[in-house]
Amino acid sequence: MKQVTRKQSLTSSMGMVTSNHPLASSVGLSILAAGGNAFDAAAGTAFALSVVEPMMVGPFGGGFTNFYIPDKGFFTIDGYVSAPGKASETMYNPIEVDNSPSGMFEVEGKLNQNGYLAVGTPGNLQVWTHLVEKYGKFPLKDVIFPAIQIARNGFQVSDYLSNNIRDNSTELLKHSESSDIYLPNKIVPQKGQIIRNPNFALVLEGISRYGSSYLYDGELGQHVEDEMKKNDGLISLDDLKKQRFFYRDSVSGTYKDYEINSVGPVSSGGICLIQMLNILENFDLEQYSITDSKRIHILSEVFKIVFADRYEYIGDPEYVQIPLDGLISKKYALERSKEINLDRAQSYDFTHKFKLNDSENTTHFNVTDSEGNIVSMTQTINNAFGSKVALKDTGMLLNNCMELFDPNPGMANSIQPFKRCLSSMTPTIITKKSKPYLVLGTPGGRKIFGAVAQALLALINNDLSLQASVEAPRIWTDGGVLELEYEFDSDIKKSLELLGHEVTSVNRVAGGLNAIMFENDLMVGSACHRADGSPAGLSGGYAMPSKPGDAFRDY
């Protein structure tokens, strides 16, 4: 049966980049074509995305990197945001919102969402430069150069970016640097208009000359401290000097014949993905289509179980003891699977909740090269346009990752100086018989690992193509309302309501998932319709070697 998709996949032999903007994917590809490797291309893609997908990612954000080097294995880097040294668990006044999902909390004045007090100490730039300096082939200046050119010369606005600017225009207009870039003349730019960011081009030039020390121990860092003091922010140059990224142990598991390698805490993504797949192994999902209400019911119950454990057990491993081996064990999954009633929706107990505000406004990209290196990165500045503050004279947007902490004292995810907030990012590399099979990830906040799991199930259980799998309609619940993307019809909704689910239709669950699959010595790249994602692939190669004196012959 022909599978109809909104976008098309791409096949290549020598390298592939999948990201959520075609310009960023082309930058990564150009670096591969010039002789760089996956690490050079991943960093170049990240810098380019900070220009063309500015609402999602930037140097002043945080994220997780999962990578594979042949004959060396899997590695993960935690480059997440941490709380400033002057932060405290009582720095905000929380307000419980009536009828909010999962006990979500806001704070007075939305100070953890917008403005300087919402900004955490960033980790992204350290990781981006580290990947190039330790594993890459090119000098940093060559990797950053394409992003500098795009920032200076400009790029065309997409509908996706225009809509994001419109939705956040009220807050962006409160900050002159932000509004000058994204709302010229206080008007939302429309598709096809050009956005330029010359101040950010200068910042990128500074990074290309001085590396990450430009921010963490240099002129840019001092400027950050000065602006924070003027605007009631907390980050100091000392905070930036103390910021570190960490190599973490990968979290590994299996699903059928596939080995799952993902990131561990302070991201909950890898644990939750593996736990979810472990439980689902106890059900015969192959008998159901993706839109079958029985399949949706099983998935939703598994989601609820996993979230119950996530709320209870997972946080920053420097502050919370996590029973990791137990959570991802097959034995535990079997026990939890027996709690599921196939004929009735249920609740699953936990003693308390983190009051989480995971953002869906994140980005993800994957890069593979001809040497067999694989890099998978999920990166964010949290909400769309982060704190909405572009730092004066820099064009650089600041994150609002302080919103990711529980604003209530005494909780596992409460604010503490230098603590990292809990994440759901799930950059994942999958092997089969010890050979690379798939690399994938997505933005989407708490919905990330559920979206990744659903793409995997569509590919493995339902035998869909990679493109159809990343585009397949999704569901999500954390124990509250069951969200169904609009492709699910009213009959399915009614069937689920009869099982006891409270159901709602939504435009999308999570964000633009993209992936690369390895098939017959080729790479297949796909990006879904929920963002501006595009794959870019490299095939062909250099001329065949010839002996001295050989001449070209006509054929």
Coordinates of C-alpha atoms in Angstrom, one line a residue:
M1 CA 0.0 0.0 0.0
K2 CA 1.4 3.4 -1.0
Q3 CA 2.1 5.6 2.1
V4 CA 1.1 9.2 1.5
T5 CA 3.4 11.7 3.3
R6 CA 3.5 15.5 3.4
K7 CA 7.3 15.6 2.9
Q8 CA 9.7 13.3 1.2
S9 CA 12.7 11.4 2.6
L10 CA 16.2 11.6 1.0
T11 CA 18.8 8.9 0.4
S12 CA 22.6 9.5 0.3
S13 CA 25.8 7.5 0.6
M14 CA 28.4 9.7 2.1
G15 CA 26.7 11.9 4.7
M16 CA 23.4 13.2 5.9
V17 CA 22.1 16.1 8.0
T18 CA 18.5 16.3 9.2
S19 CA 17.5 19.5 11.1
N20 CA 14.4 21.7 11.5
H21 CA 15.4 24.3 8.9
P22 CA 16.6 23.7 5.3
L23 CA 19.3 26.4 5.6
A24 CA 20.8 24.8 8.7
S25 CA 20.8 21.4 7.1
S26 CA 22.5 22.8 4.0
V27 CA 25.2 24.4 6.2
G28 CA 25.9 21.1 7.9
L29 CA 26.1 19.4 4.5
S30 CA 28.4 22.0 3.1
I31 CA 30.8 21.3 5.9
L32 CA 30.7 17.6 5.2
A33 CA 31.2 18.3 1.5
A34 CA 34.3 20.4 2.3
G35 CA 35.9 17.6 4.2
G36 CA 34.6 18.1 7.7
N37 CA 33.2 15.3 9.8
A38 CA 29.9 14.8 11.7
F39 CA 31.1 16.8 14.7
D40 CA 32.1 19.8 12.6
A41 CA 28.8 19.6 10.7
A42 CA 26.8 19.3 13.9
A43 CA 28.3 22.4 15.4
G44 CA 27.9 24.3 12.2
T45 CA 24.3 23.2 12.0
A46 CA 23.8 24.4 15.6
F47 CA 25.2 27.8 15.0
A48 CA 23.2 28.2 11.8
L49 CA 20.0 27.2 13.6
S50 CA 20.6 29.9 16.2
V51 CA 20.3 32.3 13.3
V52 CA 17.4 30.8 11.3
E53 CA 15.5 29.1 14.1
P54 CA 16.2 31.7 16.8
M55 CA 13.0 31.0 18.7
M56 CA 14.2 27.5 19.5
V57 CA 17.9 27.5 20.1
G58 CA 21.0 29.6 20.7
P59 CA 24.4 29.7 22.3
F60 CA 22.8 31.0 25.5
G61 CA 20.7 27.8 26.0
G62 CA 21.2 24.2 27.0
G63 CA 20.9 20.7 25.6
F64 CA 22.0 17.1 25.3
T65 CA 24.3 15.4 22.8
N66 CA 24.4 11.7 22.0
F67 CA 27.1 10.5 19.7
Y68 CA 28.7 7.4 18.4
I69 CA 32.3 6.8 17.1
P70 CA 33.1 3.5 15.4
D71 CA 35.3 1.3 17.5
K72 CA 34.9 3.6 20.5
G73 CA 31.2 3.4 21.3
F74 CA 28.5 5.7 22.6
F75 CA 29.0 9.0 24.5
T76 CA 26.5 11.5 25.9
I77 CA 27.2 15.1 26.9
D78 CA 25.0 17.1 29.4
G79 CA 25.3 20.7 28.4
Y80 CA 22.1 21.8 30.1
V81 CA 21.4 25.1 31.8
S82 CA 22.0 25.5 35.6
A83 CA 20.6 27.9 38.1
P84 CA 22.7 31.0 38.9
G85 CA 24.7 31.1 42.1
K86 CA 22.3 33.7 43.6
A87 CA 19.2 31.6 42.8
S88 CA 17.1 30.2 45.6
E89 CA 14.0 28.0 46.0
T90 CA 12.0 31.0 47.3
M91 CA 13.0 33.5 44.5
Y92 CA 9.5 33.3 42.9
N93 CA 6.0 33.4 44.4
P94 CA 4.1 30.5 42.9
I95 CA 0.5 30.7 41.9
E96 CA -1.5 27.5 41.3
V97 CA -3.5 27.7 38.2
D98 CA -7.0 26.3 38.3
N99 CA -7.6 23.2 36.2
S100 CA -4.0 23.3 35.0
P101 CA -2.5 20.0 33.7
S102 CA -0.3 18.0 36.0
G103 CA -0.5 20.6 38.8
M104 CA 1.4 23.1 36.7
F105 CA 2.3 26.3 38.5
E106 CA 2.9 29.9 37.4
V107 CA 4.6 32.5 39.5
E108 CA 3.7 36.1 40.2
G109 CA 4.5 38.4 37.3
K110 CA 5.6 35.4 35.2
L111 CA 9.1 36.2 36.3
N112 CA 10.3 32.7 35.6
Q113 CA 9.1 33.0 32.0
N114 CA 9.9 36.5 30.7
G115 CA 12.7 38.9 31.4
Y116 CA 16.2 38.7 33.0
L117 CA 15.2 36.9 36.2
A118 CA 14.0 33.9 34.0
V119 CA 17.5 33.3 32.6
G120 CA 19.7 30.4 33.7
T121 CA 23.4 29.9 33.1
P122 CA 23.9 28.4 29.6
G123 CA 25.8 25.3 28.5
N124 CA 25.3 25.2 24.8
L125 CA 28.2 27.2 23.6
Q126 CA 30.7 25.2 25.6
V127 CA 29.5 22.0 24.0
W128 CA 29.3 23.3 20.5
T129 CA 32.9 24.5 20.6
H130 CA 34.1 21.3 22.4
L131 CA 32.7 19.1 19.7
V132 CA 34.8 20.9 17.1
E133 CA 37.9 21.2 19.1
K134 CA 38.1 17.6 20.4
Y135 CA 36.5 15.6 17.6
G136 CA 36.3 17.8 14.5
K137 CA 38.7 18.3 11.6
F138 CA 38.1 22.0 10.9
P139 CA 39.1 25.1 12.9
L140 CA 36.2 26.7 14.7
K141 CA 36.2 29.8 12.6
D142 CA 35.5 27.7 9.4
V143 CA 32.6 26.0 11.2
I144 CA 31.0 29.2 12.4
F145 CA 31.6 31.2 9.2
P146 CA 28.3 30.2 7.3
A147 CA 26.2 31.2 10.3
I148 CA 28.0 34.6 10.4
Q149 CA 27.1 35.1 6.7
I150 CA 23.5 34.2 7.2
A151 CA 23.1 36.5 10.2
R152 CA 24.7 39.4 8.4
N153 CA 23.1 39.0 5.0
G154 CA 19.7 37.7 6.2
F155 CA 17.4 34.9 5.4
Q156 CA 13.7 34.5 4.4
V157 CA 11.0 34.2 7.0
S158 CA 8.9 31.1 6.9
D159 CA 5.3 30.8 7.9
Y160 CA 6.5 28.8 10.9
L161 CA 8.8 31.6 12.1
S162 CA 6.3 34.4 11.3
N163 CA 3.6 32.6 13.4
N164 CA 6.0 32.2 16.3
I165 CA 6.9 35.9 16.2
R166 CA 3.2 36.8 16.1
D167 CA 2.4 34.6 19.1
N168 CA 5.2 36.2 21.2
S169 CA 5.1 39.7 19.9
T170 CA 3.7 41.3 23.1
E171 CA 6.7 40.2 25.1
L172 CA 9.3 40.7 22.3
L173 CA 8.2 44.3 22.0
K174 CA 9.2 45.0 25.6
H175 CA 12.8 44.6 24.7
S176 CA 14.3 46.9 22.1
E177 CA 17.0 44.6 20.8
S178 CA 14.5 41.8 20.3
S179 CA 11.9 44.0 18.6
D180 CA 14.4 45.6 16.3
I181 CA 15.3 42.2 14.9
Y182 CA 12.1 40.3 14.9
L183 CA 9.4 43.1 14.8
P184 CA 10.9 45.9 12.6
N185 CA 8.6 48.9 12.7
K186 CA 6.6 46.9 15.3
I187 CA 5.1 44.7 12.5
V188 CA 5.2 40.9 12.3
P189 CA 7.3 39.9 9.3
Q190 CA 5.5 37.8 6.8
K191 CA 6.7 34.8 4.8
G192 CA 9.4 35.8 2.3
Q193 CA 10.6 38.9 4.1
I194 CA 14.2 39.1 5.1
I195 CA 15.5 39.1 8.7
R196 CA 19.0 40.2 9.4
N197 CA 20.9 40.1 12.7
P198 CA 24.2 42.0 12.3
N199 CA 24.9 42.3 16.0
F200 CA 24.6 38.6 16.4
A201 CA 27.0 38.2 13.4
L202 CA 29.6 40.2 15.5
V203 CA 29.0 37.9 18.5
L204 CA 29.6 34.9 16.3
E205 CA 32.8 36.5 15.0
G206 CA 33.9 37.0 18.6
I207 CA 33.2 33.3 19.3
S208 CA 35.1 32.3 16.1
R209 CA 38.2 34.1 17.3
Y210 CA 38.2 33.4 21.1
G211 CA 36.1 30.2 21.4
S212 CA 33.7 29.7 24.2
S213 CA 35.9 31.7 26.6
Y214 CA 34.5 34.8 24.8
L215 CA 31.3 34.1 26.8
Y216 CA 32.4 32.2 29.8
D217 CA 35.5 34.2 30.7
G218 CA 35.7 37.2 28.4
E219 CA 34.2 40.3 27.0
L220 CA 30.8 38.9 26.2
G221 CA 30.5 37.4 29.6
Q222 CA 31.3 40.7 31.3
H223 CA 28.6 42.3 29.1
V224 CA 26.1 39.7 30.3
E225 CA 26.9 40.5 33.9
D226 CA 26.6 44.2 33.3
E227 CA 23.2 43.9 31.7
M228 CA 22.0 41.5 34.4
K229 CA 22.9 44.0 37.1
K230 CA 21.0 46.7 35.3
N231 CA 17.9 44.6 34.8
D232 CA 17.5 42.6 38.1
G233 CA 19.0 39.4 36.6
L234 CA 21.1 37.0 38.6
I235 CA 23.8 35.7 36.3
S236 CA 27.3 36.9 37.0
L237 CA 30.6 36.4 35.2
D238 CA 31.6 34.1 38.1
D239 CA 28.5 31.9 37.3
L240 CA 29.7 31.7 33.7
K241 CA 33.2 30.8 34.7
K242 CA 31.9 28.0 36.9
Q243 CA 29.6 26.5 34.3
R244 CA 30.6 23.0 33.1
F245 CA 29.3 20.4 30.7
F246 CA 29.5 16.8 31.8
Y247 CA 30.0 13.5 30.0
R248 CA 27.3 11.2 31.4
D249 CA 26.8 7.5 31.1
S250 CA 24.5 6.5 28.3
V251 CA 21.2 4.8 29.2
S252 CA 20.8 1.6 27.3
G253 CA 18.1 -1.0 26.8
T254 CA 16.6 -3.2 24.1
Y255 CA 13.3 -3.4 22.2
K256 CA 12.8 -6.7 20.3
D257 CA 16.0 -7.0 18.3
Y258 CA 17.1 -3.4 18.7
E259 CA 19.5 -1.8 21.1
I260 CA 18.5 1.6 22.4
N261 CA 21.2 4.1 23.4
S262 CA 20.0 7.4 24.8
V263 CA 20.8 10.1 27.3
G264 CA 20.5 9.8 31.1
P265 CA 19.8 12.2 33.9
V266 CA 19.5 15.2 34.2
S267 CA 17.4 14.3 31.2
S268 CA 14.6 11.8 32.0
G269 CA 14.2 11.1 28.3
G270 CA 16.3 8.0 27.9
I271 CA 15.0 6.3 31.1
C272 CA 11.4 7.0 30.2
L273 CA 11.8 5.9 26.5
I274 CA 13.4 2.6 27.5
Q275 CA 10.9 2.0 30.4
M276 CA 8.0 2.7 28.0
L277 CA 9.3 0.3 25.3
N278 CA 10.0 -2.4 28.0
I279 CA 6.4 -2.3 29.1
L280 CA 5.1 -2.3 25.6
E281 CA 7.1 -5.4 24.8
N282 CA 4.5 -7.3 26.9
F283 CA 1.7 -6.4 24.4
D284 CA 1.1 -7.6 20.8
L285 CA 1.1 -4.2 19.2
E286 CA 1.6 -5.6 15.7
Q287 CA -2.0 -6.6 15.5
Y288 CA -3.2 -3.0 15.7
S289 CA -3.0 -0.2 13.2
I290 CA -1.7 3.2 14.4
T291 CA -5.2 4.6 14.7
D292 CA -6.7 1.6 16.5
S293 CA -8.3 2.7 19.7
K294 CA -7.1 -0.4 21.5
R295 CA -3.5 0.5 20.6
I296 CA -4.0 4.1 21.7
H297 CA -5.5 2.9 25.0
I298 CA -2.4 0.7 25.7
L299 CA 0.0 3.5 24.9
S300 CA -1.8 6.0 27.0
E301 CA -1.8 3.7 30.1
V302 CA 1.9 3.1 29.6
F303 CA 2.5 6.9 29.3
K304 CA 0.7 7.4 32.6
I305 CA 2.8 4.7 34.4
V306 CA 6.0 6.2 33.1
F307 CA 5.1 9.7 34.1
A308 CA 4.1 8.5 37.6
D309 CA 7.6 7.2 38.0
R310 CA 9.2 10.2 36.4
Y311 CA 7.5 12.6 38.8
E312 CA 8.5 10.4 41.8
Y313 CA 12.1 9.4 41.0
I314 CA 14.0 11.5 38.5
G315 CA 15.9 14.8 39.0
D316 CA 19.4 16.2 38.9
P317 CA 21.6 13.2 39.8
E318 CA 23.8 15.5 41.8
Y319 CA 20.8 16.1 44.2
V320 CA 18.5 13.2 43.7
Q321 CA 19.3 9.4 44.0
I322 CA 17.7 7.8 41.0
P323 CA 16.9 4.0 40.9
L324 CA 17.9 3.8 37.3
D325 CA 18.6 0.1 37.0
G326 CA 15.2 -0.7 38.5
L327 CA 13.3 1.7 36.3
I328 CA 14.7 0.3 33.1
S329 CA 14.6 -3.4 34.1
K330 CA 12.5 -5.9 32.1
K331 CA 11.3 -7.4 35.4
Y332 CA 9.9 -4.1 36.6
A333 CA 8.3 -3.5 33.2
L334 CA 6.5 -6.8 33.3
E335 CA 5.1 -6.0 36.8
R336 CA 3.9 -2.6 35.6
S337 CA 2.4 -4.0 32.5
K338 CA 0.1 -6.3 34.6
E339 CA -1.4 -3.2 36.2
I340 CA -3.0 -2.2 32.8
N341 CA -6.6 -3.0 32.3
L342 CA -7.3 -3.4 28.6
D343 CA -10.9 -2.5 29.1
R344 CA -10.6 0.5 31.3
A345 CA -8.5 3.7 31.7
Q346 CA -6.9 4.0 35.2
S347 CA -4.8 6.3 37.3
Y348 CA -1.4 5.3 38.6
D349 CA -0.2 6.4 42.0
F350 CA 2.8 8.5 43.0
T351 CA 3.3 10.4 46.2
H352 CA 4.0 13.8 44.8
K353 CA 4.6 15.6 41.5
F354 CA 7.2 17.9 40.2
K355 CA 5.5 21.0 39.0
L356 CA 6.9 20.9 35.5
N357 CA 6.9 23.5 32.7
D358 CA 8.9 21.6 30.0
S359 CA 8.9 23.7 26.9
E360 CA 7.9 22.4 23.4
N361 CA 10.0 25.1 21.8
T362 CA 13.2 23.2 21.3
T363 CA 15.1 21.9 18.2
H364 CA 16.7 18.6 17.2
F365 CA 19.2 17.6 14.6
N366 CA 21.2 14.6 13.5
V367 CA 24.4 14.3 11.5
T368 CA 26.2 11.2 10.0
D369 CA 29.3 11.1 7.9
S370 CA 31.2 8.6 5.7
E371 CA 33.5 7.6 8.6
G372 CA 30.6 6.2 10.5
N373 CA 30.3 9.0 13.1
I374 CA 26.8 9.8 14.3
V375 CA 25.8 12.9 16.3
S376 CA 22.3 13.5 17.7
M377 CA 21.6 16.8 19.5
T378 CA 18.5 18.2 21.2
Q379 CA 19.0 21.9 22.1
T380 CA 16.8 24.7 23.5
I381 CA 16.4 28.2 25.0
N382 CA 13.2 26.8 26.5
N383 CA 10.1 28.8 25.5
A384 CA 9.8 30.3 22.1
F385 CA 12.4 33.1 22.0
G386 CA 13.4 32.1 25.6
S387 CA 13.1 35.0 28.0
K388 CA 12.2 37.2 25.0
V389 CA 15.4 39.2 25.8
A390 CA 18.0 39.7 23.1
L391 CA 21.0 41.0 25.0
K392 CA 21.7 44.6 24.2
D393 CA 24.0 45.2 21.3
T394 CA 24.4 41.4 20.7
G395 CA 21.3 40.1 19.0
M396 CA 21.7 37.0 21.2
L397 CA 18.5 35.7 22.7
L398 CA 18.7 34.6 26.4
N399 CA 17.0 31.4 27.6
N400 CA 14.2 31.3 30.2
C401 CA 15.2 27.8 31.6
M402 CA 14.5 28.9 35.2
E403 CA 10.9 28.1 34.3
L404 CA 11.8 24.4 34.2
F405 CA 12.3 24.3 37.9
D406 CA 9.6 23.7 40.4
P407 CA 8.9 27.1 42.0
N408 CA 7.9 25.5 45.2
P409 CA 10.4 24.8 48.0
G410 CA 11.3 21.3 49.2
M411 CA 10.6 19.4 45.9
A412 CA 13.0 17.2 44.0
N413 CA 13.1 19.7 41.2
S414 CA 13.1 22.9 43.4
I415 CA 15.6 25.6 42.7
Q416 CA 19.1 25.5 44.2
P417 CA 22.2 27.4 43.3
F418 CA 24.0 25.7 40.3
K419 CA 21.4 22.9 40.1
R420 CA 20.2 21.7 36.7
C421 CA 16.5 21.4 36.0
L422 CA 15.0 18.2 34.8
S423 CA 14.6 17.7 31.1
S424 CA 12.8 15.3 28.7
M425 CA 15.2 15.5 25.8
T426 CA 15.8 12.2 24.1
P427 CA 18.4 12.2 21.3
T428 CA 18.6 8.5 20.6
I429 CA 20.8 6.2 18.6
I430 CA 19.6 2.6 17.8
T431 CA 21.6 -0.3 16.7
K432 CA 20.6 -3.7 15.4
K433 CA 23.1 -6.6 15.7
S434 CA 25.6 -4.0 16.9
K435 CA 25.4 -2.0 13.7
P436 CA 23.8 1.5 13.5
Y437 CA 20.2 1.3 12.5
L438 CA 18.5 4.6 13.3
V439 CA 19.2 8.0 14.9
L440 CA 16.3 10.3 15.9
G441 CA 14.9 12.9 18.2
T442 CA 12.4 15.7 18.5
P443 CA 11.5 18.9 20.3
G444 CA 8.4 18.8 22.5
G445 CA 9.1 19.2 26.2
R446 CA 7.5 16.4 28.3
K447 CA 6.0 14.9 25.1
I448 CA 9.5 14.2 23.6
F449 CA 10.1 10.6 24.6
G450 CA 6.5 9.7 23.8
A451 CA 6.8 11.1 20.3
V452 CA 10.2 9.3 19.8
A453 CA 8.6 6.0 21.0
Q454 CA 5.7 6.4 18.6
A455 CA 8.0 7.0 15.6
L456 CA 9.9 3.8 16.6
L457 CA 6.8 1.8 17.0
A458 CA 5.5 2.9 13.6
L459 CA 8.8 1.9 12.0
I460 CA 9.3 -1.4 13.8
N461 CA 5.8 -2.7 14.6
N462 CA 3.8 -1.2 11.8
D463 CA 6.5 -1.5 9.1
L464 CA 6.0 2.1 7.8
S465 CA 8.6 3.9 5.9
L466 CA 10.9 6.2 7.8
Q467 CA 9.1 9.3 6.4
A468 CA 5.6 7.9 7.2
S469 CA 6.9 7.0 10.7
V470 CA 8.1 10.5 11.6
E471 CA 4.9 11.9 10.2
A472 CA 2.6 9.3 11.8
P473 CA -0.2 10.8 14.0
R474 CA 0.6 11.0 17.7
I475 CA -1.1 10.9 21.1
W476 CA 0.0 12.0 24.5
T477 CA -1.0 12.1 28.1
D478 CA 0.8 12.4 31.5
G479 CA -2.2 11.2 33.5
G480 CA -4.6 14.0 32.6
V481 CA -6.4 14.6 29.3
L482 CA -5.5 12.3 26.5
E483 CA -4.4 14.4 23.5
L484 CA -5.0 13.1 20.0
E485 CA -3.6 14.8 16.9
Y486 CA -6.4 15.9 14.5
E487 CA -5.9 13.0 12.1
F488 CA -7.7 10.7 14.6
D489 CA -11.4 10.7 13.7
S490 CA -14.4 11.2 16.0
D491 CA -15.2 7.4 16.2
I492 CA -11.8 6.7 17.7
K493 CA -12.4 9.5 20.2
K494 CA -15.7 8.1 21.2
S495 CA -14.2 4.6 21.6
L496 CA -11.6 6.0 24.0
E497 CA -14.2 7.9 25.9
L498 CA -16.1 4.7 26.5
L499 CA -12.9 3.2 28.0
G500 CA -12.9 6.1 30.5
H501 CA -10.4 8.5 28.8
E502 CA -11.0 12.3 28.7
V503 CA -10.0 13.1 25.2
T504 CA -9.2 16.2 23.3
S505 CA -8.1 16.9 19.7
V506 CA -5.0 19.0 19.2
N507 CA -3.1 20.4 16.2
R508 CA 0.1 18.7 17.1
V509 CA 1.8 16.6 19.8
A510 CA 5.5 17.6 20.3
G511 CA 7.5 19.1 17.5
G512 CA 9.4 18.5 14.3
L513 CA 10.9 15.0 14.6
N514 CA 13.8 14.2 12.3
A515 CA 15.7 11.0 11.8
I516 CA 18.4 9.1 9.8
M517 CA 18.1 5.4 9.1
F518 CA 20.9 3.2 7.9
E519 CA 19.9 0.8 5.1
N520 CA 22.0 -1.3 2.7
D521 CA 25.1 1.0 3.3
L522 CA 23.0 4.0 2.5
M523 CA 21.5 6.8 4.8
V524 CA 17.9 7.7 4.6
G525 CA 17.0 11.1 6.1
S526 CA 13.5 12.3 7.0
A527 CA 12.0 15.3 8.8
C528 CA 8.3 15.7 9.7
H529 CA 5.7 18.3 8.8
R530 CA 5.5 19.8 12.3
A531 CA 8.4 22.2 11.7
D532 CA 10.5 23.5 8.8
G533 CA 12.6 20.4 8.8
S534 CA 14.6 19.2 5.8
P535 CA 17.2 16.4 5.2
A536 CA 20.3 17.2 3.2
G537 CA 22.5 14.4 1.9
L538 CA 25.8 13.9 0.2
S539 CA 26.5 11.3 -2.4
G540 CA 28.9 10.9 -5.3
G541 CA 32.5 11.3 -4.4
Y542 CA 35.9 12.2 -5.8
A543 CA 37.4 11.0 -9.1
M544 CA 38.8 7.5 -9.3
P545 CA 42.6 7.3 -8.9
S546 CA 44.6 6.9 -12.0
K547 CA 48.1 5.9 -12.9
P548 CA 50.7 8.5 -14.2
G549 CA 50.4 8.9 -17.9
D550 CA 46.8 7.6 -18.0
A551 CA 44.5 9.7 -20.2
F552 CA 40.8 10.1 -20.2
R553 CA 39.1 7.8 -22.8
D554 CA 35.9 8.3 -24.6
Y555 CA 33.2 5.7 -23.9

